CSV table of C-alpha atoms in Angstrom, one decimal:
chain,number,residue,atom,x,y,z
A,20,UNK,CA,-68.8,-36.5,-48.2
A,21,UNK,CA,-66.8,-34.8,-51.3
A,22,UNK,CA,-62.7,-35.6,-51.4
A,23,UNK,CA,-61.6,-33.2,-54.1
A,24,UNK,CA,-59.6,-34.5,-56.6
A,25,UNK,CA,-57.8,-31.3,-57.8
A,26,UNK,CA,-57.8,-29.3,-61.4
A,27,UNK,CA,-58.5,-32.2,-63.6
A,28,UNK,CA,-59.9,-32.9,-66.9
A,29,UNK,CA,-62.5,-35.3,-65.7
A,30,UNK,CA,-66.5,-35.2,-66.6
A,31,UNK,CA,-68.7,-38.0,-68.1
A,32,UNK,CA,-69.0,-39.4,-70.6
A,33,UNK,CA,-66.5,-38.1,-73.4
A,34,UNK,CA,-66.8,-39.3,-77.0
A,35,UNK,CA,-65.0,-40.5,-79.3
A,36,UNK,CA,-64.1,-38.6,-82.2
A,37,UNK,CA,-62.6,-40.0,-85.1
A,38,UNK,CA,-61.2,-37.0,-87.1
A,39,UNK,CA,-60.3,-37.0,-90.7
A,40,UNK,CA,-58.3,-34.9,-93.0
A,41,UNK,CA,-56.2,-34.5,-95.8
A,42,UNK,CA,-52.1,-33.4,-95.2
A,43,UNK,CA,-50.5,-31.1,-97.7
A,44,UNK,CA,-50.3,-34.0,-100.3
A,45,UNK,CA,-53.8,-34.9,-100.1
A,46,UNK,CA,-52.8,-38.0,-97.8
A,47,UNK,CA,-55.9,-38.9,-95.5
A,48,UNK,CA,-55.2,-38.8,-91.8
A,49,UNK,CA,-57.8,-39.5,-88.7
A,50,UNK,CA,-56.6,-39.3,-85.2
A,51,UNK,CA,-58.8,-39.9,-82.3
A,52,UNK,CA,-60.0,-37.0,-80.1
A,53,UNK,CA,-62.1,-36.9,-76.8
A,54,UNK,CA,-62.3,-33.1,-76.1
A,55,UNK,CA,-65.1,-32.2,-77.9
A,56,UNK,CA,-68.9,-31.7,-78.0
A,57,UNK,CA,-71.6,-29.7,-79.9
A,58,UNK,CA,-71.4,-26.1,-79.6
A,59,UNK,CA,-74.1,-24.7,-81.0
A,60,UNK,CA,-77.4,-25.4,-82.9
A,61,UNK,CA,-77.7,-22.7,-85.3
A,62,UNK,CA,-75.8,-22.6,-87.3
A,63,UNK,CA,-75.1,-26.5,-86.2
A,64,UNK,CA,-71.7,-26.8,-84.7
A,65,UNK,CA,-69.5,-28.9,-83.3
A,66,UNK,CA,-65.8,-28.6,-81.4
A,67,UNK,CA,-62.6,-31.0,-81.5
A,68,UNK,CA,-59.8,-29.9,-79.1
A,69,UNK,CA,-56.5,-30.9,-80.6
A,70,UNK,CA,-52.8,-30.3,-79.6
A,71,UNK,CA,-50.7,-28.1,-82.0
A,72,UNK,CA,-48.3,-31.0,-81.8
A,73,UNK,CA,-50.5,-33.0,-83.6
A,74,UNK,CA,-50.6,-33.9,-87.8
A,75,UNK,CA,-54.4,-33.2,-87.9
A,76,UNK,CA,-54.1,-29.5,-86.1
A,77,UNK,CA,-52.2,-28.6,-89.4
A,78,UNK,CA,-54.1,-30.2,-92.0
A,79,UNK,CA,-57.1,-28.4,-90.5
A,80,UNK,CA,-55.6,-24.8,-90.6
A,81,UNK,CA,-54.3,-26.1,-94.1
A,82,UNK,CA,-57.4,-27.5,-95.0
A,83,UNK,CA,-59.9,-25.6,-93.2
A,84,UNK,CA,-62.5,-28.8,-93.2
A,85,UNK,CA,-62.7,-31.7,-91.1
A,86,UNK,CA,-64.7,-34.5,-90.8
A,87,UNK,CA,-65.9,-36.6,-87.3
A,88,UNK,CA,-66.4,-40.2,-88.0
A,89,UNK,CA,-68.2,-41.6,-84.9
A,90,UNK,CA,-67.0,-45.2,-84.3
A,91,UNK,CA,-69.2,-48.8,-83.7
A,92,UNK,CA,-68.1,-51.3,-80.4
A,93,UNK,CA,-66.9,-53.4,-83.6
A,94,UNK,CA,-64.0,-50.9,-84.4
A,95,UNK,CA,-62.6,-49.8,-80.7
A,96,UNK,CA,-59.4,-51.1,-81.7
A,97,UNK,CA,-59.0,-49.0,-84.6
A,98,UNK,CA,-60.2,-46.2,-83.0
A,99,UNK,CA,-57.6,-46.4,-80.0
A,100,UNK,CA,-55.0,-47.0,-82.7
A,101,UNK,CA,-55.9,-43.9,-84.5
A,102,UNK,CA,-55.0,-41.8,-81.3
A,103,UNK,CA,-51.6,-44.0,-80.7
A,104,UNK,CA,-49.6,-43.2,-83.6
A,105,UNK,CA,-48.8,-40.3,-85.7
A,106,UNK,CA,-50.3,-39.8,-89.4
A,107,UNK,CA,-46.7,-37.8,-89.8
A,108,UNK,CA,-45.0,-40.9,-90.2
A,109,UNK,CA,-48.1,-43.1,-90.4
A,110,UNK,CA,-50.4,-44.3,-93.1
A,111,UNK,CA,-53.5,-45.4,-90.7
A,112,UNK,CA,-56.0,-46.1,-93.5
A,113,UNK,CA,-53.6,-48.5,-94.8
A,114,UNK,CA,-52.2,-49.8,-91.6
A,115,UNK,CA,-55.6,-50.9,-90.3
A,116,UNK,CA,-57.1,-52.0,-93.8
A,117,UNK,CA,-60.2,-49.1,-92.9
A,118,UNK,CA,-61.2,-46.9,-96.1
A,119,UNK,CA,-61.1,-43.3,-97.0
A,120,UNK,CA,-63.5,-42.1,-98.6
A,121,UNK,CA,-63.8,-38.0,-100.0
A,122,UNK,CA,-66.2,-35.7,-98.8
A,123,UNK,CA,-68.2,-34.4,-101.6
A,124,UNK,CA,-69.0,-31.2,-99.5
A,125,UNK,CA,-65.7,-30.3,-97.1
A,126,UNK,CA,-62.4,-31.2,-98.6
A,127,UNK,CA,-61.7,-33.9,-96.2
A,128,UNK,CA,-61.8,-37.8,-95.4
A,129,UNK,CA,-64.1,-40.0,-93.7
A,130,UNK,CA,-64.1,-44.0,-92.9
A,131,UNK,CA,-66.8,-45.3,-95.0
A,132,UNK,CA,-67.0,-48.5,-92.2
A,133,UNK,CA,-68.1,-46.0,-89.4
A,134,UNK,CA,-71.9,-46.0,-89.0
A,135,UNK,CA,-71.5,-42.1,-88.6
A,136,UNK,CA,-70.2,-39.2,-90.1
A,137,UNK,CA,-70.1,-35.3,-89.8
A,138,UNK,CA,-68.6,-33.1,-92.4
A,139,UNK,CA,-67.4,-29.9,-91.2
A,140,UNK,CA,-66.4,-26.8,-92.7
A,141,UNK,CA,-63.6,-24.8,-90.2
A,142,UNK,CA,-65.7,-22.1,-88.4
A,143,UNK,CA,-63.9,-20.6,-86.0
A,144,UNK,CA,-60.3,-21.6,-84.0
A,145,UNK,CA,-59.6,-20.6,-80.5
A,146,UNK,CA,-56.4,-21.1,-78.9
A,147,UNK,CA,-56.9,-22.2,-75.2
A,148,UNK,CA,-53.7,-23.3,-73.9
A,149,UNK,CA,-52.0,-26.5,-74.6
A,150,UNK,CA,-55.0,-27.6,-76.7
A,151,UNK,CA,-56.5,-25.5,-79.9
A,152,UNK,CA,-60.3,-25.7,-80.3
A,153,UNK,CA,-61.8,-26.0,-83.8
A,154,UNK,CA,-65.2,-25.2,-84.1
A,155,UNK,CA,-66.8,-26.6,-87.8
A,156,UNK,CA,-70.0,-26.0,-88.6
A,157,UNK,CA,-71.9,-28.9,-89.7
A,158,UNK,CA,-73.0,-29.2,-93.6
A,159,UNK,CA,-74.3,-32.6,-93.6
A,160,UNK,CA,-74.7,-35.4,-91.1
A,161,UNK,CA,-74.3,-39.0,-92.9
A,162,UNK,CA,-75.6,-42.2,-91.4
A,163,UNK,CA,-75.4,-46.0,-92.8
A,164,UNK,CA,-78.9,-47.2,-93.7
A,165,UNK,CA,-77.8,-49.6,-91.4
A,166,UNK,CA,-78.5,-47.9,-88.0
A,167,UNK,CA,-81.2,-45.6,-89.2
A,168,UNK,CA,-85.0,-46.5,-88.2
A,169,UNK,CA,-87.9,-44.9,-89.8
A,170,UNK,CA,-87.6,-41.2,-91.2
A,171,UNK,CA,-84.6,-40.0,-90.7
A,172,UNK,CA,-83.7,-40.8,-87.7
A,173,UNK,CA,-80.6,-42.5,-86.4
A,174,UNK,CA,-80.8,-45.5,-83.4
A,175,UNK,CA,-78.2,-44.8,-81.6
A,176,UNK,CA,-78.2,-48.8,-80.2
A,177,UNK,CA,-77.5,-49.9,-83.8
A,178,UNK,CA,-74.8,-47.3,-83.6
A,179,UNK,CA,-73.2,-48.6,-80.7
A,180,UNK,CA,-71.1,-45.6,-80.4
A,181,UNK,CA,-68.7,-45.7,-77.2
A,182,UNK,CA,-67.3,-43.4,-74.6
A,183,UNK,CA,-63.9,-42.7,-73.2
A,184,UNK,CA,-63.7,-42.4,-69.3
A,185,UNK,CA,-60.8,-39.5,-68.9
A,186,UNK,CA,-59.0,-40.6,-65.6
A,187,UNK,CA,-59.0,-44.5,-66.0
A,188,UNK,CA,-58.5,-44.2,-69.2
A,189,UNK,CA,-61.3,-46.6,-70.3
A,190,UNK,CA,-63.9,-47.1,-73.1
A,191,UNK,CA,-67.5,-48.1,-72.6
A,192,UNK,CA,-70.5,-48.6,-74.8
A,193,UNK,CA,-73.9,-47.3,-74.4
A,194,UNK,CA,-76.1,-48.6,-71.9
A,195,UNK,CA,-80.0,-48.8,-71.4
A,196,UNK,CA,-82.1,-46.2,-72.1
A,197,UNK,CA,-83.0,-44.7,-69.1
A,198,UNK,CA,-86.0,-42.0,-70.3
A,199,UNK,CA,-87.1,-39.4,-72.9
A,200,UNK,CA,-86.1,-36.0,-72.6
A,201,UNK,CA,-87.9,-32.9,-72.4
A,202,UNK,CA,-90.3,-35.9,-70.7
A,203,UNK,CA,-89.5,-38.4,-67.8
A,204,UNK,CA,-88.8,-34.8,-65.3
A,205,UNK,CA,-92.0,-33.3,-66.1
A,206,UNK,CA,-93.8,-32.7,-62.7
A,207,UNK,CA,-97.3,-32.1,-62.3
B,7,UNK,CA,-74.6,-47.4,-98.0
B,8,UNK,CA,-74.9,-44.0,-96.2
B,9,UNK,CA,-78.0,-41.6,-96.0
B,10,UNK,CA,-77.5,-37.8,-96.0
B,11,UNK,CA,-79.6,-36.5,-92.9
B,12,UNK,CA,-78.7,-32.9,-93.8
B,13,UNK,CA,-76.9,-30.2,-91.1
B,14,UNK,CA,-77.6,-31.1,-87.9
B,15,UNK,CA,-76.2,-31.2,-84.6
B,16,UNK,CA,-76.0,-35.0,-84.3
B,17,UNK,CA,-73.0,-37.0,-82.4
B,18,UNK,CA,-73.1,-39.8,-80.1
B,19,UNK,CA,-72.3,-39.3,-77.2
B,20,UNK,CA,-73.1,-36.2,-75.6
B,21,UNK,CA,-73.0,-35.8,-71.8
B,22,UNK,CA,-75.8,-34.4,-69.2
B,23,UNK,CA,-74.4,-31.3,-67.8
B,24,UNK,CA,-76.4,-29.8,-64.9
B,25,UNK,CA,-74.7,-26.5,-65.0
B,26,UNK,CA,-75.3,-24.4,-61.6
B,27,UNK,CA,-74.9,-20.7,-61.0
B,28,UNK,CA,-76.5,-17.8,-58.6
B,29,UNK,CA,-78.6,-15.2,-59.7
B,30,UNK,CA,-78.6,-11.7,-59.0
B,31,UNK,CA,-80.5,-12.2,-55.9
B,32,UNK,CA,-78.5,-15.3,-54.6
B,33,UNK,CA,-80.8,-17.5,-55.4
B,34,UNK,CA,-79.0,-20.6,-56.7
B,35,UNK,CA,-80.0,-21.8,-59.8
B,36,UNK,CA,-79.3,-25.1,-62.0
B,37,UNK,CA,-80.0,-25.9,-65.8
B,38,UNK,CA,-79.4,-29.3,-68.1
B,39,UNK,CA,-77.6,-28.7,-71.2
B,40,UNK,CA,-75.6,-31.5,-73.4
B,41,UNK,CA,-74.1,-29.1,-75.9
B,42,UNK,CA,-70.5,-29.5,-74.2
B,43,UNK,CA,-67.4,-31.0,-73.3
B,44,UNK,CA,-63.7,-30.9,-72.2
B,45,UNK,CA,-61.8,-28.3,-74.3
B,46,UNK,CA,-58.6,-28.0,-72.8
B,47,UNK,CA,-55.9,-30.1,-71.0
B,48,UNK,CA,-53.9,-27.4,-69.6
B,49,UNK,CA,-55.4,-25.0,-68.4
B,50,UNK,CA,-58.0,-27.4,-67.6
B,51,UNK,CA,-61.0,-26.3,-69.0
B,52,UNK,CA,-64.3,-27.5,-70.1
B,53,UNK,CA,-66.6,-26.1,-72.4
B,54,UNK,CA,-70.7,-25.4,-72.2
B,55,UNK,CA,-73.1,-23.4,-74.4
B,56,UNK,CA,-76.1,-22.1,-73.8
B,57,UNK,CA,-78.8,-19.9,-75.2
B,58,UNK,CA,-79.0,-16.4,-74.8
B,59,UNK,CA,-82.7,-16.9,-74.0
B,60,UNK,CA,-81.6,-19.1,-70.3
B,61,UNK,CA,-81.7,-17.4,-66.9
B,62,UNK,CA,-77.7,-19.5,-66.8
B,63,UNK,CA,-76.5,-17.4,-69.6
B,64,UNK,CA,-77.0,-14.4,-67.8
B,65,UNK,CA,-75.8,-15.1,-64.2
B,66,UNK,CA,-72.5,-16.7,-65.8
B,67,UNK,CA,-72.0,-13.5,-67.4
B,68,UNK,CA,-72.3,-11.5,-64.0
B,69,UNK,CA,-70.7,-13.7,-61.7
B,70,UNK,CA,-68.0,-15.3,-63.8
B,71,UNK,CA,-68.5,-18.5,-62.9
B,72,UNK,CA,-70.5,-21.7,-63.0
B,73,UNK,CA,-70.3,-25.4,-61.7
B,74,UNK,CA,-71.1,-29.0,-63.5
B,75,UNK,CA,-72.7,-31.5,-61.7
B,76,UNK,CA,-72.8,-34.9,-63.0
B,77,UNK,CA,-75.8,-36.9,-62.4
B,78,UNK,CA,-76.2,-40.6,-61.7
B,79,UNK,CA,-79.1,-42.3,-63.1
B,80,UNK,CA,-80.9,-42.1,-60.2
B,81,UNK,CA,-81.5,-38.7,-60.5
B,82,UNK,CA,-82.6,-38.9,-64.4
B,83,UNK,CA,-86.2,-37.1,-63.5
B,84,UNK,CA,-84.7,-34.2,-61.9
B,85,UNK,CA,-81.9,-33.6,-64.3
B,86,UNK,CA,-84.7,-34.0,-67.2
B,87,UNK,CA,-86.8,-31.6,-65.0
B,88,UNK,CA,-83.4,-29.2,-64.6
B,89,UNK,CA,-83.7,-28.4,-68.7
B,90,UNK,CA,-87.7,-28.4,-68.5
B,91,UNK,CA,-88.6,-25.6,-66.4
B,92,UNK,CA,-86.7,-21.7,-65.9
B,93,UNK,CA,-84.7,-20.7,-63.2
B,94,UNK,CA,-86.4,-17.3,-63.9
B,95,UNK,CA,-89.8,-18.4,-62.2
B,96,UNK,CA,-88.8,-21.5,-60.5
B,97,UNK,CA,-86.6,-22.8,-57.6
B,98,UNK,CA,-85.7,-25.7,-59.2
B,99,UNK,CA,-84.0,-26.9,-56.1
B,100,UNK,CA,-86.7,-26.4,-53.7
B,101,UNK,CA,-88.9,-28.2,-56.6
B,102,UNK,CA,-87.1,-31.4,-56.6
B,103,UNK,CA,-85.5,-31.2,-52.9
B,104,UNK,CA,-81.9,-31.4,-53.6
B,105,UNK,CA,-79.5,-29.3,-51.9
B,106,UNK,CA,-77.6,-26.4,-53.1
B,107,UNK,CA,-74.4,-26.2,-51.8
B,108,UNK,CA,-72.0,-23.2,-52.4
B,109,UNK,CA,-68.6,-24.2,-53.9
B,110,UNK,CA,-65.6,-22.9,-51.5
B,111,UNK,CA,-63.6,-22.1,-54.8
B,112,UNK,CA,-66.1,-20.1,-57.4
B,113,UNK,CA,-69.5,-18.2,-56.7
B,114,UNK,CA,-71.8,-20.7,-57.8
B,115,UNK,CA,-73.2,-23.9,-56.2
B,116,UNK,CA,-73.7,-27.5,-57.0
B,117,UNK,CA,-75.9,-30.0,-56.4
B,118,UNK,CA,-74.9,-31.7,-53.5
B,119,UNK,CA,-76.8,-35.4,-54.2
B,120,UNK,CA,-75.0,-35.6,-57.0
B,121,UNK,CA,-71.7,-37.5,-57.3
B,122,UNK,CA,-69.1,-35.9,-59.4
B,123,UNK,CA,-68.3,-32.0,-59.4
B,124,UNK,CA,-66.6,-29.6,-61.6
B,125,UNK,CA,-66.1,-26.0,-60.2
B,126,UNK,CA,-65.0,-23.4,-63.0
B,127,UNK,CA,-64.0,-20.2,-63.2
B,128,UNK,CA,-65.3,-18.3,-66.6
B,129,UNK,CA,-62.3,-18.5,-68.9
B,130,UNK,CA,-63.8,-17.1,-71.8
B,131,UNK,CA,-66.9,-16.6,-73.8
B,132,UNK,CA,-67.3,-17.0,-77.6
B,133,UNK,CA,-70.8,-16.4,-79.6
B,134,UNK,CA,-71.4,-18.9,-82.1
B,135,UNK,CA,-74.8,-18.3,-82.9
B,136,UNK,CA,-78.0,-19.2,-81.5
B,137,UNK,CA,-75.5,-20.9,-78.7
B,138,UNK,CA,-72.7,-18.9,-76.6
B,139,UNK,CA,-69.9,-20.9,-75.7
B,140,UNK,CA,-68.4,-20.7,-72.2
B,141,UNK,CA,-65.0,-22.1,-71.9
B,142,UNK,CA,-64.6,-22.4,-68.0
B,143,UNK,CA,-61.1,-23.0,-66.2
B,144,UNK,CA,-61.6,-25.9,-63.6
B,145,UNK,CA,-60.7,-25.2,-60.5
B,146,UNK,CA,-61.6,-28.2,-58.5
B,147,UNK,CA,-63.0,-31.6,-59.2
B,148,UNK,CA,-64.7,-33.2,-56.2
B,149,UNK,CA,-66.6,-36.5,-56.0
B,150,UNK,CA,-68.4,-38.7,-54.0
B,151,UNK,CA,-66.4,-40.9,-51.7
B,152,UNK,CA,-68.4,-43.7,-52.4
B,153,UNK,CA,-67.6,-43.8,-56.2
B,154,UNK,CA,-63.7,-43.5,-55.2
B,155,UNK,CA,-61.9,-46.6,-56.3
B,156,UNK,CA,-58.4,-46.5,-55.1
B,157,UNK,CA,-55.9,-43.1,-55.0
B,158,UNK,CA,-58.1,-40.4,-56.1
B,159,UNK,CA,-59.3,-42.4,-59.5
B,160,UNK,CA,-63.2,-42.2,-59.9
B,161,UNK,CA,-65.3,-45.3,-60.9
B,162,UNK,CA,-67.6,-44.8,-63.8
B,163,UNK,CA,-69.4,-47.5,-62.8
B,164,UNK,CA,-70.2,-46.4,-59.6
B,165,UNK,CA,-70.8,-42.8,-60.8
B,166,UNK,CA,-73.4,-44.1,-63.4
B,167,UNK,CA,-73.5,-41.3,-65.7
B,168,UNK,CA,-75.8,-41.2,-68.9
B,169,UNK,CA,-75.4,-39.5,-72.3
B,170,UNK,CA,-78.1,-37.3,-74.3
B,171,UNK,CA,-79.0,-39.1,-78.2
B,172,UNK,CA,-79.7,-35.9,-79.5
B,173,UNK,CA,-81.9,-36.8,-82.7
B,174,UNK,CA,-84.1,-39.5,-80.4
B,175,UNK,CA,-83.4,-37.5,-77.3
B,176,UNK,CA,-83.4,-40.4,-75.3
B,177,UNK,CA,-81.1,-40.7,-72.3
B,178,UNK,CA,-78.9,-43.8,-72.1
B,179,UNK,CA,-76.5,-45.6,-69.2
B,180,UNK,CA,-73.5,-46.1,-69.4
B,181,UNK,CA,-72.6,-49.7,-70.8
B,182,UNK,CA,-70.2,-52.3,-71.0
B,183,UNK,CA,-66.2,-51.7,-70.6
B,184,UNK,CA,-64.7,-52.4,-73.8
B,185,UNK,CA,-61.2,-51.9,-73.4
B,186,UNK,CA,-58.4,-49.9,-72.2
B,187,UNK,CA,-57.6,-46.2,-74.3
B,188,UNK,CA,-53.8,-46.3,-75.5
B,189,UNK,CA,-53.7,-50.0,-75.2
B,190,UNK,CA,-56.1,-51.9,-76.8
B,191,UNK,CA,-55.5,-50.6,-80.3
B,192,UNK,CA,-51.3,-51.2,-80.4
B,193,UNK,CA,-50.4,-53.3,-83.5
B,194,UNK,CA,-47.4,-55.2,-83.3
């Protein structure tokens, strides 16, 4: 039996998006975001919802680029603090001792301790309501040699991204792999 | 040191959708996408895109509506199988044996088995490229009463989601909890 719950912003899982940018005097900001997703393969694409209230919605019309730094178990508590205070009045690079480092493709800021990065150039931006949604296209996808194994590609359990669960407020890692895709539901 | 894997659509993590809708006919009809996520906070709305090429894209386009269903690991095969196979030559229900059942709120069903529910109205629709974007309004979110903990909060846990690794395209659990969002990052 189904209770319904209401109009909610709940699904699973939601990631963690660590979002950098430069402010108006080339100060680097992140702030963490959990409405988001890919949005489209080609050209590749990925969306960040973010509050106009917020000192990264501006640096990103400013801007036009952003950048998603994904974030390791190691670094949750930078990550939540990222998404807690304000880079208006905040310098969170310096405040957490984590580094900035420039894009050579977009013109913003990543954190070079994050096993994984996305540079984005500023595609499209719908307003939606109380949140904005920026769509960047993806111009390179950077991974520490770290987590990668074999050609190219990226293990996501030396990653160890995390989730964020929207009503209880929680994060969790990554669990077991369950199955291949495109695979494990073939039926004869 | 980081490697440049070029522009892709890489970010960890993204969720397993099983996005349901009717066709023209009635018939109703679910696919698996992971290109998605919540985009809005109020209106609620959450965001999915799809290929033009999908039976989905069209019958969201004529009937303005679509649910999500979230899967539990349990039901891995069939949600793998749900992005296999076309709704255009297959009854995808009948094939695996769950049950459709038709939301009281939009015109499209959802898979009953399955334990968390998001019913949305089509809010908008933006063409990114080889992917359209459907924002839908949520209307309702219903779950299971078994993965109910306490007043109208939803236990991850007990829901046992899993998240798409899009370069690997393995599917993977849900893990450990790591800490509380807004909390566990406050420096004094």
């Amino acid at each position: 039996m189904k209770q319904s719950l209401g109009a909610k912003t709940l699904v699973y899982p939601t990631p963690v998006f660590v979002v950098g940018t430069y402010d108006q005097n080339g100060k680097p900001n992140v702030m963490t975001a959990a409405w988001g997703g890919i949005c489209c393969s080609k050209p590749p694409c990925v969306a960040v919802s973010l509050r106009k209230a917020t000192y990264t919605h501006g640096n990103i019309i400013a801007r036009k680029a952003f950048t998603i730094s994904i974030p390791s178990e190691d670094h949750v508590k930078q990550a939540d603090y990222f998404g807690v205070v304000s880079g208006r009045d905040t310098d969170k690079f310096a405040a957490t001792g984590l580094t900035p480092v420039k894009s050579d493709l977009v013109d913003a800021p990543y954190v070079k301790e994050f096993p994984l990065i996305v540079e984005c150039r500023l595609a499209h931006v719908f307003e939606l309501g109380l949140h904005t949604q920026f769509v960047g296209e993806v111009v390179d996808v950077k991974a520490d040699e770290s987590v990668m194994s074999g050609d190219k590609l990226v293990d996501i359990k030396k990653v160890r991204p995390f989730s964020f669960a929207p009503d209880t407020q929680g994060y969790y890692g990554i669990g077991n792999f369950l199955g291949q895709a495109f695979s494990i539901g073939k039926i004869r």
